[in-house]
mmCIF file of C-alpha atoms in Angstrom:
data_model
loop_
_atom_site.group_PDB
_atom_site.id
_atom_site.type_symbol
_atom_site.label_atom_id
_atom_site.label_comp_id
_atom_site.label_asym_id
_atom_site.label_seq_id
_atom_site.Cartn_x
_atom_site.Cartn_y
_atom_site.Cartn_z
ATOM 1 C CA MET A 88 90.476 104.634 103.366
ATOM 2 C CA LEU A 89 94.150 104.084 103.910
ATOM 3 C CA PHE A 90 93.934 100.449 102.923
ATOM 4 C CA ASP A 91 92.910 100.825 99.005
ATOM 5 C CA ASN A 92 96.152 101.784 97.215
ATOM 6 C CA GLY A 93 99.024 101.499 99.669
ATOM 7 C CA PHE A 94 101.026 104.044 101.367
ATOM 8 C CA THR A 95 103.224 105.585 98.920
ATOM 9 C CA ASP A 96 103.864 109.433 99.542
ATOM 10 C CA GLY A 97 101.202 110.046 96.501
ATOM 11 C CA ALA A 98 98.965 107.956 98.066
ATOM 12 C CA ILE A 99 99.114 109.997 101.113
ATOM 13 C CA LEU A 100 98.645 113.176 99.598
ATOM 14 C CA GLY A 101 95.634 111.723 97.564
ATOM 15 C CA TYR A 102 94.013 110.679 101.204
ATOM 16 C CA LEU A 103 94.732 114.435 102.397
ATOM 17 C CA ALA A 104 93.160 115.687 99.278
ATOM 18 C CA ALA A 105 90.366 113.754 99.814
ATOM 19 C CA CYS A 106 89.958 114.979 103.173
ATOM 20 C CA GLU A 107 90.225 118.527 102.182
ATOM 21 C CA ARG A 108 87.164 117.787 100.011
ATOM 22 C CA ARG A 109 85.133 116.034 102.377
ATOM 23 C CA PHE A 110 85.924 119.140 105.123
ATOM 24 C CA ASP A 111 84.853 121.796 102.188
ATOM 25 C CA GLU A 112 81.897 119.607 101.950
ATOM 26 C CA GLY A 113 80.824 120.093 105.432
ATOM 27 C CA GLU A 114 81.922 117.014 106.919
ATOM 28 C CA LYS A 115 84.067 118.183 109.941
ATOM 29 C CA VAL A 116 85.527 114.626 111.004
ATOM 30 C CA ALA A 117 87.541 114.896 107.887
ATOM 31 C CA LEU A 118 89.709 117.557 109.600
ATOM 32 C CA PHE A 119 90.384 115.096 112.463
ATOM 33 C CA GLU A 120 91.140 112.379 109.809
ATOM 34 C CA ALA A 121 93.696 114.415 108.363
ATOM 35 C CA ILE A 122 95.710 115.386 111.401
ATOM 36 C CA VAL A 123 95.710 111.682 112.051
ATOM 37 C CA ILE A 124 96.924 110.826 108.431
ATOM 38 C CA CYS A 125 99.920 113.597 109.212
ATOM 39 C CA ALA A 126 100.816 112.140 112.518
ATOM 40 C CA ARG A 127 100.628 108.721 111.394
ATOM 41 C CA PHE A 128 103.063 109.252 108.203
ATOM 42 C CA GLN A 129 104.737 112.056 109.272
ATOM 43 C CA ALA A 130 103.558 114.350 106.964
ATOM 44 C CA VAL A 131 103.185 118.275 107.058
ATOM 45 C CA GLN A 132 99.814 119.256 107.552
ATOM 46 C CA PRO A 133 98.029 120.401 104.890
ATOM 47 C CA GLU A 134 97.335 124.264 104.449
ATOM 48 C CA PHE A 135 93.376 123.586 104.795
ATOM 49 C CA ALA A 136 94.025 121.668 108.368
ATOM 50 C CA ALA A 137 96.313 124.341 109.501
ATOM 51 C CA ASP A 138 93.882 127.160 108.638
ATOM 52 C CA ALA A 139 90.831 125.340 110.154
ATOM 53 C CA ILE A 140 92.500 124.768 113.627
ATOM 54 C CA LEU A 141 93.798 128.341 113.659
ATOM 55 C CA ALA A 142 90.410 129.618 112.935
ATOM 56 C CA ALA A 143 88.875 127.087 115.543
ATOM 57 C CA GLN A 144 91.332 128.608 118.090
ATOM 58 C CA GLU A 145 90.589 131.656 117.520
ATOM 59 C CA GLY A 146 86.968 130.884 117.945
ATOM 60 C CA LEU A 147 87.543 128.940 121.135
ATOM 61 C CA ASP A 148 89.357 132.095 122.577
ATOM 62 C CA ARG A 149 86.871 134.751 121.635
ATOM 63 C CA GLY A 150 83.841 132.330 122.583
ATOM 64 C CA GLY A 151 82.386 132.060 119.041
ATOM 65 C CA VAL A 152 83.284 128.361 118.791
ATOM 66 C CA ALA A 153 81.520 126.338 121.966
ATOM 67 C CA ASP A 154 83.765 123.319 122.053
ATOM 68 C CA PHE A 155 85.691 120.846 120.030
ATOM 69 C CA ASN A 156 82.482 119.287 118.571
ATOM 70 C CA ALA A 157 82.010 122.270 116.329
ATOM 71 C CA VAL A 158 85.294 121.809 115.147
ATOM 72 C CA PHE A 159 85.785 118.272 114.592
ATOM 73 C CA GLY A 160 82.160 117.129 114.448
ATOM 74 C CA GLU A 161 80.162 115.280 116.807
ATOM 75 C CA PRO A 162 81.954 112.326 118.366
ATOM 76 C CA PRO A 163 81.492 109.047 117.437
ATOM 77 C CA ALA A 164 79.248 106.397 119.249
ATOM 78 C CA ASN A 165 79.723 106.476 123.146
ATOM 79 C CA ALA A 166 82.634 104.449 124.296
ATOM 80 C CA ARG A 167 80.575 101.580 125.604
ATOM 81 C CA ASP A 168 79.053 100.952 122.195
ATOM 82 C CA ARG A 169 82.558 101.415 120.338
ATOM 83 C CA ARG A 170 83.952 99.063 122.877
ATOM 84 C CA ARG A 171 80.909 96.536 122.170
ATOM 85 C CA GLU A 172 81.841 96.920 118.002
ATOM 86 C CA THR A 173 85.625 96.096 119.038
ATOM 87 C CA LEU A 174 84.955 93.224 120.858
ATOM 88 C CA ILE A 175 82.602 91.712 118.141
ATOM 89 C CA ALA A 176 84.985 92.631 115.246
ATOM 90 C CA GLU A 177 87.782 90.778 117.082
ATOM 91 C CA ASN A 178 86.041 87.630 118.159
ATOM 92 C CA ALA A 179 83.581 87.117 115.249
ATOM 93 C CA GLY A 180 85.804 84.582 113.511
ATOM 94 C CA ARG A 181 86.515 82.344 116.622
ATOM 95 C CA VAL A 182 82.740 82.612 118.079
ATOM 96 C CA ARG A 183 81.329 81.836 114.577
ATOM 97 C CA ALA A 184 83.601 78.631 114.055
ATOM 98 C CA MET A 185 83.170 77.448 117.930
ATOM 99 C CA LEU A 186 79.176 77.891 117.366
ATOM 100 C CA ALA A 187 79.555 75.798 113.959
ATOM 101 C CA ASN A 188 81.242 73.056 115.782
ATOM 102 C CA HIS A 189 79.141 72.865 118.841
ATOM 103 C CA ARG A 190 75.995 72.627 116.262
ATOM 104 C CA ARG A 191 77.868 69.782 114.165
ATOM 105 C CA GLU A 192 78.591 67.925 117.467
ATOM 106 C CA GLY A 193 74.973 68.112 118.112
ATOM 107 C CA GLY A 194 74.588 70.977 120.359
ATOM 108 C CA THR A 195 71.626 73.340 120.551
ATOM 109 C CA PHE A 196 71.970 77.325 120.517
ATOM 110 C CA ASN A 197 70.830 78.109 124.061
ATOM 111 C CA ALA A 198 72.505 80.570 126.347
ATOM 112 C CA GLU A 199 73.620 77.666 129.102
ATOM 113 C CA GLU A 200 74.567 75.255 126.550
ATOM 114 C CA ALA A 201 76.634 77.393 123.950
ATOM 115 C CA PHE A 202 76.817 80.886 124.473
ATOM 116 C CA ASP A 203 78.138 80.611 128.352
ATOM 117 C CA PRO A 204 80.769 78.085 127.800
ATOM 118 C CA ILE A 205 82.281 79.972 124.558
ATOM 119 C CA ALA A 206 82.173 83.675 126.402
ATOM 120 C CA GLU A 207 84.000 81.903 129.380
ATOM 121 C CA GLU A 208 86.298 80.304 126.992
ATOM 122 C CA LEU A 209 87.323 83.110 125.326
ATOM 123 C CA ASN A 210 86.946 85.717 128.331
ATOM 124 C CA ILE A 211 84.226 87.641 126.498
ATOM 125 C CA PRO A 212 80.748 88.622 127.786
ATOM 126 C CA ARG A 213 78.185 86.453 126.974
ATOM 127 C CA ARG A 214 76.220 89.247 125.084
ATOM 128 C CA ILE A 215 78.867 89.519 122.464
ATOM 129 C CA VAL A 216 78.352 85.955 121.833
ATOM 130 C CA GLU A 217 74.504 86.405 121.437
ATOM 131 C CA ALA A 218 75.261 89.427 119.161
ATOM 132 C CA ILE A 219 77.821 87.300 116.786
ATOM 133 C CA TYR A 220 75.297 84.539 116.567
ATOM 134 C CA LYS A 221 72.277 87.078 115.846
ATOM 135 C CA SER A 222 74.229 88.691 112.934
ATOM 136 C CA HIS A 223 75.106 85.034 111.410
ATOM 137 C CA PRO A 224 71.577 83.317 110.680
ATOM 138 C CA GLU A 225 73.197 80.788 108.656
ATOM 139 C CA LEU A 226 74.640 78.958 111.922
ATOM 140 C CA LYS A 227 71.170 77.495 112.311
ATOM 141 C CA ASP A 228 71.487 75.927 109.112
ATOM 142 C CA ILE A 229 74.245 73.584 110.003
ATOM 143 C CA PRO A 230 72.687 70.275 110.643
ATOM 144 C CA ARG A 231 73.038 68.608 114.331
ATOM 145 C CA ASP A 232 75.268 65.402 114.511
ATOM 146 C CA ASP A 233 76.541 65.863 110.935
ATOM 147 C CA PRO A 234 77.387 62.701 109.877
ATOM 148 C CA THR A 235 80.212 63.968 107.544
ATOM 149 C CA HIS A 236 81.910 65.569 110.300
ATOM 150 C CA THR A 237 82.338 68.641 108.462
ATOM 151 C CA MET A 238 84.763 71.175 110.242
ATOM 152 C CA TYR A 239 83.657 74.727 110.252
ATOM 153 C CA GLU A 240 86.616 77.167 110.553
ATOM 154 C CA SER A 241 87.035 80.855 110.063
ATOM 155 C CA ALA A 242 89.981 83.062 110.439
ATOM 156 C CA SER A 243 90.354 86.336 112.190
ATOM 157 C CA PHE A 244 93.185 88.465 112.017
ATOM 158 C CA LYS A 245 94.486 92.119 112.688
ATOM 159 C CA VAL A 246 96.090 94.115 110.007
ATOM 160 C CA LYS A 247 98.942 96.486 111.556
ATOM 161 C CA VAL A 248 98.276 100.059 110.628
ATOM 162 C CA PRO A 249 101.767 101.537 109.478
ATOM 163 C CA ARG A 250 103.204 104.369 111.185
ATOM 164 C CA ARG A 251 106.331 106.099 109.988
ATOM 165 C CA ARG A 252 109.080 107.097 112.725
ATOM 166 C CA GLY A 253 112.234 108.980 112.550
ATOM 167 C CA ARG A 254 111.623 111.921 110.892
ATOM 168 C CA ARG A 255 112.830 115.546 112.468
ATOM 169 C CA ILE A 256 110.205 118.034 113.632
ATOM 170 C CA LEU A 257 111.615 120.639 111.177
#
């Protein structure tokens, strides 16, 4: 969401307005997203978020709200699944390139010959290499012992998430 239109004040206000609409439609996680946007860009918390947090605090104090899930929505997938998805995303480009070059050099896609060495070289679990392989069936179409010696490469990079700093509290 934050990478669509840039990071101008107008864009940030637009993102917060979108969070408010989604929150009004019942999407509780939009409240948390609004808080994160405010923290990241040192924006003043919008009134809808302040009202919702104060209402939640009162509900928690009086026993009408069971826990923070009732305020912010159900938590995302468990930590293990999130870690797995992060490892896949961070390593997909390198693993695809390594698998493609392995195949071009005459290799097969079995665990001992392909997955284990790649996992060891990248210091990641073999199941991550296997998951990336399974999500890219086109790798099987690469000819073994490619006479053209075609190189198969791909790029992978992280985009730095912006953050404003230096604003006083009040």
